[in-house]
mmCIF file of C-alpha atoms and ligand atoms in Angstrom:
data_model
loop_
_atom_site.group_PDB
_atom_site.id
_atom_site.type_symbol
_atom_site.label_atom_id
_atom_site.label_comp_id
_atom_site.label_asym_id
_atom_site.label_seq_id
_atom_site.Cartn_x
_atom_site.Cartn_y
_atom_site.Cartn_z
ATOM 1 C CA UNK Y 1 97.607 98.183 123.409
ATOM 2 C CA UNK Y 2 101.030 99.823 123.594
ATOM 3 C CA UNK Y 3 101.429 103.546 122.963
ATOM 4 C CA UNK Y 4 104.494 105.779 122.858
ATOM 5 C CA UNK Y 5 103.741 108.561 125.304
ATOM 6 C CA UNK Y 6 105.665 111.712 126.111
ATOM 7 C CA UNK Y 7 104.522 112.226 129.704
ATOM 8 C CA UNK Y 8 106.337 115.531 130.014
ATOM 9 C CA UNK Y 9 109.411 117.013 128.333
ATOM 10 C CA UNK Y 10 112.268 114.462 128.224
ATOM 11 C CA UNK Y 11 110.107 111.656 129.681
ATOM 12 C CA UNK Y 12 109.129 109.184 126.980
ATOM 13 C CA UNK Y 13 107.617 105.801 127.886
ATOM 14 C CA UNK Y 14 105.882 102.885 126.195
ATOM 15 C CA UNK Y 15 102.596 102.672 128.046
ATOM 16 C CA UNK Y 16 99.736 100.167 128.209
ATOM 17 C CA UNK Y 17 96.552 101.937 127.239
ATOM 18 C CA UNK Y 18 92.997 100.723 126.642
ATOM 19 C CA UNK Y 19 92.167 100.006 123.019
ATOM 20 C CA UNK Y 20 90.478 103.176 121.696
ATOM 21 C CA UNK Y 21 86.812 102.888 120.728
ATOM 22 C CA UNK Y 22 86.103 104.967 117.609
ATOM 23 C CA UNK Y 23 83.547 107.706 118.339
ATOM 24 C CA UNK Y 24 80.776 108.643 115.905
ATOM 25 C CA UNK Y 25 82.338 109.597 112.591
ATOM 26 C CA UNK Y 26 85.669 107.995 113.463
ATOM 27 C CA UNK Y 27 87.582 104.911 112.437
ATOM 28 C CA UNK Y 28 90.188 102.946 114.350
ATOM 29 C CA UNK Y 29 93.471 102.360 112.546
ATOM 30 C CA UNK Y 30 95.727 99.428 113.395
ATOM 31 C CA UNK Y 31 99.039 101.169 112.808
ATOM 32 C CA UNK Y 32 101.677 99.384 110.704
ATOM 33 C CA UNK Y 33 104.292 102.071 110.049
ATOM 34 C CA UNK Y 34 105.015 105.561 111.348
ATOM 35 C CA UNK Y 35 107.637 108.177 110.523
ATOM 36 C CA UNK Y 36 109.678 110.261 112.939
ATOM 37 C CA UNK Y 37 109.631 114.004 112.236
ATOM 38 C CA UNK Y 38 111.492 116.911 113.779
ATOM 39 C CA UNK Y 39 108.304 117.954 115.534
ATOM 40 C CA UNK Y 40 108.106 114.622 117.403
ATOM 41 C CA UNK Y 41 111.566 115.309 118.736
ATOM 42 C CA UNK Y 42 110.563 118.890 119.604
ATOM 43 C CA UNK Y 43 107.561 117.667 121.641
ATOM 44 C CA UNK Y 44 109.780 115.067 123.333
ATOM 45 C CA UNK Y 45 112.301 117.753 124.274
ATOM 46 C CA UNK Y 46 109.702 120.320 125.312
ATOM 47 C CA UNK Y 47 110.381 122.689 122.401
ATOM 48 C CA UNK Y 48 106.933 122.714 120.812
ATOM 49 C CA UNK Y 49 104.792 125.595 122.097
ATOM 50 C CA UNK Y 50 101.552 123.946 120.866
ATOM 51 C CA UNK Y 51 102.018 120.587 122.629
ATOM 52 C CA UNK Y 52 100.037 119.501 125.679
ATOM 53 C CA UNK Y 53 101.287 116.641 127.889
ATOM 54 C CA UNK Y 54 100.937 113.718 128.274
ATOM 55 C CA UNK Y 55 100.845 113.095 124.533
ATOM 56 C CA UNK Y 56 101.011 110.111 122.198
ATOM 57 C CA UNK Y 57 103.261 111.651 119.532
ATOM 58 C CA UNK Y 58 103.421 110.836 115.806
ATOM 59 C CA UNK Y 59 101.601 112.501 112.916
ATOM 60 C CA UNK Y 60 102.999 110.451 110.019
ATOM 61 C CA UNK Y 61 101.318 107.043 110.080
ATOM 62 C CA UNK Y 62 99.853 104.306 107.955
ATOM 63 C CA UNK Y 63 97.770 101.249 108.811
ATOM 64 C CA UNK Y 64 94.558 99.317 108.285
ATOM 65 C CA UNK Y 65 91.062 100.262 109.498
ATOM 66 C CA UNK Y 66 89.898 97.618 111.991
ATOM 67 C CA UNK Y 67 86.810 99.252 113.556
ATOM 68 C CA UNK Y 68 84.348 101.988 112.613
ATOM 69 C CA UNK Y 69 82.285 104.305 114.796
ATOM 70 C CA UNK Y 70 78.616 105.175 114.487
ATOM 71 C CA UNK Y 71 77.640 106.563 111.106
ATOM 72 C CA UNK Y 72 80.747 105.248 109.298
ATOM 73 C CA UNK Y 73 80.133 102.755 106.481
ATOM 74 C CA UNK Y 74 81.460 99.283 107.304
ATOM 75 C CA UNK Y 75 82.963 99.049 103.781
ATOM 76 C CA UNK Y 76 85.805 100.997 105.333
ATOM 77 C CA UNK Y 77 86.864 97.985 107.425
ATOM 78 C CA UNK Y 78 90.120 96.553 106.090
ATOM 79 C CA UNK Y 79 91.048 99.620 104.034
ATOM 80 C CA UNK Y 80 94.731 100.555 103.925
ATOM 81 C CA UNK Y 81 94.951 104.191 104.986
ATOM 82 C CA UNK Y 82 97.365 107.048 105.597
ATOM 83 C CA UNK Y 83 96.099 109.560 108.099
ATOM 84 C CA UNK Y 84 95.973 113.296 107.439
ATOM 85 C CA UNK Y 85 96.920 114.761 110.834
ATOM 86 C CA UNK Y 86 95.110 118.075 110.178
ATOM 87 C CA UNK Y 87 91.652 118.145 111.795
ATOM 88 C CA UNK Y 88 89.600 121.239 110.951
ATOM 89 C CA UNK Y 89 86.066 122.516 111.638
ATOM 90 C CA UNK Y 90 84.999 123.002 108.011
ATOM 91 C CA UNK Y 91 83.098 126.253 108.525
ATOM 92 C CA UNK Y 92 85.372 129.020 109.863
ATOM 93 C CA UNK Y 93 86.794 131.705 107.549
ATOM 94 C CA UNK Y 94 90.048 129.816 107.001
ATOM 95 C CA UNK Y 95 88.238 126.571 106.186
ATOM 96 C CA UNK Y 96 85.934 128.458 103.794
ATOM 97 C CA UNK Y 97 88.902 129.791 101.794
ATOM 98 C CA UNK Y 98 90.653 126.415 101.514
ATOM 99 C CA UNK Y 99 93.043 126.766 104.454
ATOM 100 C CA UNK Y 100 91.881 124.090 106.930
ATOM 101 C CA UNK Y 101 95.544 123.843 107.950
ATOM 102 C CA UNK Y 102 95.097 127.119 109.863
ATOM 103 C CA UNK Y 103 91.515 126.441 111.010
ATOM 104 C CA UNK Y 104 90.262 128.524 113.949
ATOM 105 C CA UNK Y 105 89.932 125.301 115.941
ATOM 106 C CA UNK Y 106 92.868 123.432 114.375
ATOM 107 C CA UNK Y 107 93.744 120.105 115.954
ATOM 108 C CA UNK Y 108 96.850 118.265 114.774
ATOM 109 C CA UNK Y 109 97.105 114.578 115.584
ATOM 110 C CA UNK Y 110 100.227 113.883 117.610
ATOM 111 C CA UNK Y 111 100.427 117.500 118.779
ATOM 112 C CA UNK Y 112 97.077 118.712 120.151
ATOM 113 C CA UNK Y 113 95.520 115.249 120.319
ATOM 114 C CA UNK Y 114 96.985 111.753 120.646
ATOM 115 C CA UNK Y 115 98.699 110.648 117.463
ATOM 116 C CA UNK Y 116 99.980 107.638 115.622
ATOM 117 C CA UNK Y 117 102.936 106.227 117.596
ATOM 118 C CA UNK Y 118 100.612 103.602 119.002
ATOM 119 C CA UNK Y 119 99.394 100.141 118.057
ATOM 120 C CA UNK Y 120 95.956 101.642 117.371
ATOM 121 C CA UNK Y 121 94.644 105.173 116.841
ATOM 122 C CA UNK Y 122 91.076 106.486 116.554
ATOM 123 C CA UNK Y 123 90.829 109.270 113.956
ATOM 124 C CA UNK Y 124 88.069 111.088 112.028
ATOM 125 C CA UNK Y 125 86.956 108.847 109.137
ATOM 126 C CA UNK Y 126 87.533 111.633 106.618
ATOM 127 C CA UNK Y 127 91.171 111.965 107.715
ATOM 128 C CA UNK Y 128 91.869 108.293 106.944
ATOM 129 C CA UNK Y 129 92.830 108.458 103.253
ATOM 130 C CA UNK Y 130 92.569 105.259 101.246
ATOM 131 C CA UNK Y 131 95.844 104.093 99.718
ATOM 132 C CA UNK Y 132 95.587 102.333 96.321
ATOM 133 C CA UNK Y 133 96.979 98.767 96.249
ATOM 134 C CA UNK Y 134 99.755 99.815 93.860
ATOM 135 C CA UNK Y 135 101.319 102.020 96.556
ATOM 136 C CA UNK Y 136 103.524 100.130 99.037
ATOM 137 C CA UNK Y 137 103.264 100.512 102.816
ATOM 138 C CA UNK Y 138 106.630 102.310 102.912
ATOM 139 C CA UNK Y 139 105.500 104.833 100.339
ATOM 140 C CA UNK Y 140 102.138 105.238 102.062
ATOM 141 C CA UNK Y 141 103.717 106.249 105.368
ATOM 142 C CA UNK Y 142 105.646 108.969 103.489
ATOM 143 C CA UNK Y 143 102.548 110.711 102.133
ATOM 144 C CA UNK Y 144 102.405 113.253 104.978
ATOM 145 C CA UNK Y 145 105.949 114.625 104.590
ATOM 146 C CA UNK Y 146 105.364 115.022 100.852
ATOM 147 C CA UNK Y 147 102.115 116.916 101.532
ATOM 148 C CA UNK Y 148 104.329 119.616 103.034
ATOM 149 C CA UNK Y 149 106.043 119.923 99.647
ATOM 150 C CA UNK Y 150 102.678 119.851 97.881
ATOM 151 C CA UNK Y 151 101.529 122.723 100.053
ATOM 152 C CA UNK Y 152 104.717 124.740 99.501
ATOM 153 C CA UNK Y 153 104.716 124.269 95.737
ATOM 154 C CA UNK Y 154 100.935 124.722 95.536
ATOM 155 C CA UNK Y 155 101.373 128.339 96.617
ATOM 156 C CA UNK Y 156 103.760 129.230 93.787
ATOM 157 C CA UNK Y 157 102.919 127.067 90.738
ATOM 158 C CA UNK Y 158 106.497 126.270 89.691
ATOM 159 C CA UNK Y 159 107.218 126.127 85.953
ATOM 160 C CA UNK Y 160 109.902 124.450 83.856
ATOM 161 C CA UNK Y 161 111.459 127.890 83.362
ATOM 162 C CA UNK Y 162 112.057 128.465 87.050
ATOM 163 C CA UNK Y 163 115.475 128.543 88.647
ATOM 164 C CA UNK Y 164 114.752 127.297 92.161
ATOM 165 C CA UNK Y 165 116.898 127.656 95.261
ATOM 166 C CA UNK Y 166 116.086 125.430 98.247
ATOM 167 C CA UNK Y 167 117.655 126.225 101.608
ATOM 168 C CA UNK Y 168 118.220 123.105 103.721
ATOM 169 C CA UNK Y 169 118.629 119.486 102.637
ATOM 170 C CA UNK Y 170 116.824 117.939 105.588
ATOM 171 C CA UNK Y 171 113.662 115.906 105.036
ATOM 172 C CA UNK Y 172 111.654 119.044 104.244
ATOM 173 C CA UNK Y 173 114.140 120.374 101.714
ATOM 174 C CA UNK Y 174 114.401 116.968 100.040
ATOM 175 C CA UNK Y 175 110.643 116.460 99.613
ATOM 176 C CA UNK Y 176 110.527 119.936 98.078
ATOM 177 C CA UNK Y 177 113.366 119.110 95.683
ATOM 178 C CA UNK Y 178 111.598 115.914 94.590
ATOM 179 C CA UNK Y 179 108.373 117.826 93.940
ATOM 180 C CA UNK Y 180 110.137 120.595 91.997
ATOM 181 C CA UNK Y 181 112.031 118.149 89.780
ATOM 182 C CA UNK Y 182 109.676 115.161 89.586
ATOM 183 C CA UNK Y 183 106.309 116.876 89.446
ATOM 184 C CA UNK Y 184 106.987 120.349 88.039
ATOM 185 C CA UNK Y 185 110.093 119.546 85.930
ATOM 186 C CA UNK Y 186 111.812 122.741 87.055
ATOM 187 C CA UNK Y 187 114.915 123.099 84.864
ATOM 188 C CA UNK Y 188 117.342 124.075 87.580
ATOM 189 C CA UNK Y 189 117.030 123.239 91.267
ATOM 190 C CA UNK Y 190 119.878 124.453 93.467
ATOM 191 C CA UNK Y 191 120.186 123.238 97.065
ATOM 192 C CA UNK Y 192 122.238 124.880 99.792
ATOM 193 C CA UNK Y 193 123.201 123.269 103.115
ATOM 194 C CA UNK Y 194 126.251 123.017 105.371
ATOM 195 C CA UNK Y 195 126.394 119.245 105.570
ATOM 196 C CA UNK Y 196 128.047 117.432 102.647
ATOM 197 C CA UNK Y 197 126.197 114.148 103.262
ATOM 198 C CA UNK Y 198 122.893 115.964 103.110
ATOM 199 C CA UNK Y 199 123.894 117.719 99.907
ATOM 200 C CA UNK Y 200 124.664 114.274 98.468
ATOM 201 C CA UNK Y 201 121.144 113.199 99.433
ATOM 202 C CA UNK Y 202 119.787 116.285 97.677
ATOM 203 C CA UNK Y 203 121.593 115.190 94.516
ATOM 204 C CA UNK Y 204 120.040 111.740 94.810
ATOM 205 C CA UNK Y 205 116.646 113.440 95.103
ATOM 206 C CA UNK Y 206 117.269 115.297 91.839
ATOM 207 C CA UNK Y 207 119.046 118.548 92.709
ATOM 208 C CA UNK Y 208 120.954 119.874 89.702
ATOM 209 C CA UNK Y 209 123.499 121.798 91.710
ATOM 210 C CA UNK Y 210 124.399 121.755 95.391
ATOM 211 C CA UNK Y 211 126.278 124.446 97.289
ATOM 212 C CA UNK Y 212 127.891 124.152 100.707
ATOM 213 C CA UNK Y 213 127.510 127.549 102.362
ATOM 214 C CA UNK Y 214 129.424 126.424 105.434
ATOM 215 C CA UNK Y 215 132.725 127.225 103.764
ATOM 216 C CA UNK Y 216 131.789 129.790 101.112
ATOM 217 C CA UNK Y 217 129.362 132.620 100.516
ATOM 218 C CA UNK Y 218 126.215 131.547 98.693
ATOM 219 C CA UNK Y 219 125.873 135.000 97.206
ATOM 220 C CA UNK Y 220 129.426 134.930 95.811
ATOM 221 C CA UNK Y 221 128.857 131.502 94.244
ATOM 222 C CA UNK Y 222 125.590 132.551 92.582
ATOM 223 C CA UNK Y 223 126.958 135.955 91.489
ATOM 224 C CA UNK Y 224 129.938 134.309 89.828
ATOM 225 C CA UNK Y 225 127.558 132.342 87.584
ATOM 226 C CA UNK Y 226 125.137 135.243 87.194
ATOM 227 C CA UNK Y 227 122.279 133.212 88.678
ATOM 228 C CA UNK Y 228 119.242 134.920 90.184
ATOM 229 C CA UNK Y 229 116.727 132.393 91.533
ATOM 230 C CA UNK Y 230 113.108 132.926 90.501
ATOM 231 C CA UNK Y 231 111.741 130.682 93.248
ATOM 232 C CA UNK Y 232 113.254 130.304 96.709
ATOM 233 C CA UNK Y 233 112.077 127.900 99.423
ATOM 234 C CA UNK Y 234 113.402 128.259 102.950
ATOM 235 C CA UNK Y 235 113.425 124.751 104.410
ATOM 236 C CA UNK Y 236 116.352 125.564 106.726
ATOM 237 C CA UNK Y 237 114.380 128.158 108.638
ATOM 238 C CA UNK Y 238 116.971 130.389 110.229
ATOM 239 C CA UNK Y 239 115.681 133.964 110.730
ATOM 240 C CA UNK Y 240 118.620 135.461 108.777
ATOM 241 C CA UNK Y 241 117.727 133.567 105.616
ATOM 242 C CA UNK Y 242 114.791 135.776 104.593
ATOM 243 C CA UNK Y 243 116.949 138.850 103.991
ATOM 244 C CA UNK Y 244 119.536 136.808 102.094
ATOM 245 C CA UNK Y 245 116.767 135.320 99.941
ATOM 246 C CA UNK Y 246 115.407 138.800 99.199
ATOM 247 C CA UNK Y 247 118.882 139.918 98.108
ATOM 248 C CA UNK Y 248 119.525 136.862 95.920
ATOM 249 C CA UNK Y 249 116.091 136.709 94.284
ATOM 250 C CA UNK Y 250 115.391 137.664 90.687
ATOM 251 C CA UNK Y 251 112.893 140.491 90.135
ATOM 252 C CA UNK Y 252 109.404 138.981 90.175
ATOM 253 C CA UNK Y 253 110.552 135.953 92.180
ATOM 254 C CA UNK Y 254 108.542 134.058 94.805
ATOM 255 C CA UNK Y 255 109.861 133.146 98.240
ATOM 256 C CA UNK Y 256 108.236 130.524 100.458
ATOM 257 C CA UNK Y 257 108.906 130.452 104.202
ATOM 258 C CA UNK Y 258 108.421 127.301 106.279
ATOM 259 C CA UNK Y 259 109.994 128.320 109.589
ATOM 260 C CA UNK Y 260 108.459 128.984 112.984
ATOM 261 C CA UNK Y 261 111.289 130.986 114.523
ATOM 262 C CA UNK Y 262 110.201 133.421 117.206
ATOM 263 C CA UNK Y 263 113.319 135.522 116.623
ATOM 264 C CA UNK Y 264 112.900 138.651 114.462
ATOM 265 C CA UNK Y 265 114.174 138.663 110.879
ATOM 266 C CA UNK Y 266 115.645 141.984 109.829
ATOM 267 C CA UNK Y 267 114.574 142.828 106.292
ATOM 268 C CA UNK Y 268 114.781 145.847 103.991
ATOM 269 C CA UNK Y 269 111.441 146.583 102.322
ATOM 270 C CA UNK Y 270 113.025 148.194 99.279
ATOM 271 C CA UNK Y 271 114.531 144.835 98.408
ATOM 272 C CA UNK Y 272 111.052 143.312 98.285
ATOM 273 C CA UNK Y 273 109.034 146.078 96.615
ATOM 274 C CA UNK Y 274 111.815 147.174 94.266
ATOM 275 C CA UNK Y 275 111.731 143.688 92.697
ATOM 276 C CA UNK Y 276 108.025 143.118 93.382
ATOM 277 C CA UNK Y 277 108.784 139.860 95.151
ATOM 278 C CA UNK Y 278 105.964 137.638 96.423
ATOM 279 C CA UNK Y 279 106.488 136.164 99.864
ATOM 280 C CA UNK Y 280 104.430 133.150 100.909
ATOM 281 C CA UNK Y 281 104.353 131.038 104.005
ATOM 282 C CA UNK Y 282 103.307 127.409 104.213
ATOM 283 C CA UNK Y 283 102.120 125.444 107.234
ATOM 284 C CA UNK Y 284 101.237 121.733 107.328
ATOM 285 C CA UNK Y 285 98.961 120.815 104.415
ATOM 286 C CA UNK Y 286 95.608 121.938 103.061
ATOM 287 C CA UNK Y 287 93.891 118.819 101.659
ATOM 288 C CA UNK Y 288 97.066 117.664 99.893
ATOM 289 C CA UNK Y 289 96.793 113.925 100.627
ATOM 290 C CA UNK Y 290 94.968 113.227 97.322
ATOM 291 C CA UNK Y 291 97.596 115.264 95.462
ATOM 292 C CA UNK Y 292 100.508 113.261 96.874
ATOM 293 C CA UNK Y 293 98.723 109.909 96.438
ATOM 294 C CA UNK Y 294 98.374 110.865 92.762
ATOM 295 C CA UNK Y 295 102.090 111.761 92.546
ATOM 296 C CA UNK Y 296 102.949 108.340 94.026
ATOM 297 C CA UNK Y 297 100.629 106.481 91.643
ATOM 298 C CA UNK Y 298 102.269 108.241 88.705
ATOM 299 C CA UNK Y 299 105.780 107.557 90.050
ATOM 300 C CA UNK Y 300 106.695 111.261 90.051
ATOM 301 C CA UNK Y 301 108.371 111.115 93.476
ATOM 302 C CA UNK Y 302 110.421 108.425 95.221
ATOM 303 C CA UNK Y 303 110.113 108.281 99.023
ATOM 304 C CA UNK Y 304 112.679 105.441 99.200
ATOM 305 C CA UNK Y 305 115.417 108.009 98.604
ATOM 306 C CA UNK Y 306 114.586 109.600 101.973
ATOM 307 C CA UNK Y 307 114.187 106.526 104.174
ATOM 308 C CA UNK Y 308 117.500 105.782 105.887
ATOM 309 C CA UNK Y 309 116.500 103.709 108.952
ATOM 310 C CA UNK Y 310 113.717 101.480 110.248
ATOM 311 C CA UNK Y 311 113.283 100.523 113.943
ATOM 312 C CA UNK Y 312 110.830 98.405 115.901
ATOM 313 C CA UNK Y 313 108.598 100.788 117.862
ATOM 314 C CA UNK Y 314 109.936 99.324 121.128
ATOM 315 C CA UNK Y 315 113.272 100.927 120.246
ATOM 316 C CA UNK Y 316 111.723 104.356 119.726
ATOM 317 C CA UNK Y 317 114.130 106.077 122.126
ATOM 318 C CA UNK Y 318 117.160 104.809 120.189
ATOM 319 C CA UNK Y 319 115.426 105.817 116.968
ATOM 320 C CA UNK Y 320 114.732 109.384 118.086
ATOM 321 C CA UNK Y 321 118.219 109.784 119.563
ATOM 322 C CA UNK Y 322 119.841 108.638 116.331
ATOM 323 C CA UNK Y 323 117.544 110.945 114.360
ATOM 324 C CA UNK Y 324 118.534 113.886 116.573
ATOM 325 C CA UNK Y 325 122.269 113.203 116.713
ATOM 326 C CA UNK Y 326 123.189 111.960 113.283
ATOM 327 C CA UNK Y 327 122.101 114.470 110.663
ATOM 328 C CA UNK Y 328 124.833 113.152 108.364
ATOM 329 C CA UNK Y 329 123.432 109.637 108.051
ATOM 330 C CA UNK Y 330 119.784 110.092 109.018
ATOM 331 C CA UNK Y 331 116.946 111.423 107.021
ATOM 332 C CA UNK Y 332 113.567 109.705 107.480
ATOM 333 C CA UNK Y 333 113.474 107.133 110.293
ATOM 334 C CA UNK Y 334 110.487 104.772 110.341
ATOM 335 C CA UNK Y 335 108.946 102.790 113.213
ATOM 336 C CA UNK Y 336 107.292 99.431 112.603
ATOM 337 C CA UNK Y 337 104.316 98.249 114.652
ATOM 338 C CA UNK Y 338 103.572 94.503 114.567
HETATM 339 P P1 NAI X 1 116.364 119.518 109.535
HETATM 340 O O1 NAI X 1 116.890 120.186 110.743
HETATM 341 O O2 NAI X 1 116.558 118.047 109.376
HETATM 342 O O3 NAI X 1 116.992 120.209 108.230
HETATM 343 C C1 NAI X 1 117.386 121.543 108.176
HETATM 344 C C2 NAI X 1 118.624 121.610 107.296
HETATM 345 O O4 NAI X 1 118.952 122.993 107.098
HETATM 346 C C3 NAI X 1 119.853 120.960 107.924
HETATM 347 O O5 NAI X 1 120.397 120.012 107.028
HETATM 348 C C4 NAI X 1 120.808 122.128 108.193
HETATM 349 O O6 NAI X 1 122.159 121.766 108.014
HETATM 350 C C5 NAI X 1 120.359 123.141 107.149
HETATM 351 N N1 NAI X 1 120.632 124.547 107.492
HETATM 352 C C6 NAI X 1 120.463 125.175 108.686
HETATM 353 N N2 NAI X 1 120.790 126.466 108.585
HETATM 354 C C7 NAI X 1 121.187 126.675 107.303
HETATM 355 C C8 NAI X 1 121.645 127.804 106.575
HETATM 356 N N3 NAI X 1 121.747 129.002 107.159
HETATM 357 N N4 NAI X 1 121.944 127.650 105.279
HETATM 358 C C9 NAI X 1 121.817 126.441 104.677
HETATM 359 N N5 NAI X 1 121.393 125.335 105.305
HETATM 360 C C10 NAI X 1 121.086 125.449 106.600
HETATM 361 O O7 NAI X 1 114.821 119.875 109.467
HETATM 362 P P2 NAI X 1 113.592 119.423 108.523
HETATM 363 O O8 NAI X 1 112.844 118.325 109.168
HETATM 364 O O9 NAI X 1 114.044 119.253 107.118
HETATM 365 O O10 NAI X 1 112.688 120.715 108.665
HETATM 366 C C11 NAI X 1 113.196 121.957 108.218
HETATM 367 C C12 NAI X 1 112.452 123.109 108.850
HETATM 368 O O11 NAI X 1 111.111 123.114 108.407
HETATM 369 C C13 NAI X 1 112.383 123.099 110.382
HETATM 370 O O12 NAI X 1 112.722 124.386 110.843
HETATM 371 C C14 NAI X 1 110.948 122.783 110.694
HETATM 372 O O13 NAI X 1 110.490 123.436 111.866
HETATM 373 C C15 NAI X 1 110.241 123.329 109.487
HETATM 374 N N6 NAI X 1 109.010 122.616 109.171
HETATM 375 C C16 NAI X 1 107.979 123.363 108.701
HETATM 376 C C17 NAI X 1 106.820 122.755 108.313
HETATM 377 C C18 NAI X 1 105.722 123.583 107.795
HETATM 378 O O14 NAI X 1 104.675 123.028 107.480
HETATM 379 N N7 NAI X 1 105.891 124.881 107.656
HETATM 380 C C19 NAI X 1 106.638 121.302 108.406
HETATM 381 C C20 NAI X 1 107.809 120.594 108.861
HETATM 382 C C21 NAI X 1 108.940 121.247 109.227
HETATM 383 MN MN1 MN X 2 106.109 115.575 109.717
HETATM 384 ZN ZN1 ZN X 3 87.857 125.791 110.487
#
């Protein structure tokens, strides 16, 4: 079989590898579609501190089960599945409190272990989530990115009364906007970014109001309208954003951080405690595949609005380069496997 392998930073090749044999408790997935994410690019470029090389990248993938390992029921053969990339132990403290996404022995497919940019992938049977027939292949491959939004919003229980502010209109900001509007019916969702084309995408995903903070002060724009957001999601992830969010937030507001910056953020505690703000962080997803599959079945979200390009997997280098260089035109880029 062919696999897309990052041998070391900046060295990506399509390699012939032996067909994987599913171990006990595993299934083999014949991959049909995969999605390119910022983290694939970061592993490719050597910017992911968790990655070990060589690595088959890809953690957003969909396909059909074509072999099962020992102890896995053969009824699973032929099932259409999306794969949850989060592999957890099930018994550590984090797992016991519903946070397998930060398991003591966390393994993420495509990061710590070979992932889905491959014609076949062997994965734990319980990570291969069955996709109902009513959900198309293209929607199925988008389950993982939306689980990030399910995890973010799951921390804060948005309500129709919320005024939400989302920083960043990249893929992560847009899935969050779709969840806030489509699932939680939040009355006002404001999106801030510096790229007009991305703000236009945010509007297509349901944003009520978009603000370009490249040429004006976000605070001045919100102050002028007397708006104090009650829920703020940082999907832009610059270390300076936290203090700005604290300043802009309404008393009692919730802030969710998604960034992994290693640079310090300077913050003033009085701004947090004086308004009794709640600050959450969100990493990957904690058992959110069933949640997103339900959203898709009910038509509450529309992944098509995020998919801008599709490439044959053989053209993966072109696909990643376009994804990296063209933030104006690109959002989600998919790879097709025969
Ligand atoms: P992206 O780079 O495509 O989008 C980020 C957007 O933020 C861009 O459109 C950019 O113009 C905008 N931006 C940057 N600085 C800004 C500022 N100061 N104000 C307003 N807008 C600003 O990235 P993507 O894929 O949407 O991911 C966003 C972030 O989320 C990344 O930092 C990534 O590491 C993180 N991430 C976190 C996950 C988690 O589970 N916690 C999962 C996936 C991504
Ligand atoms: Mn992803
Ligand atoms: Zn665990």
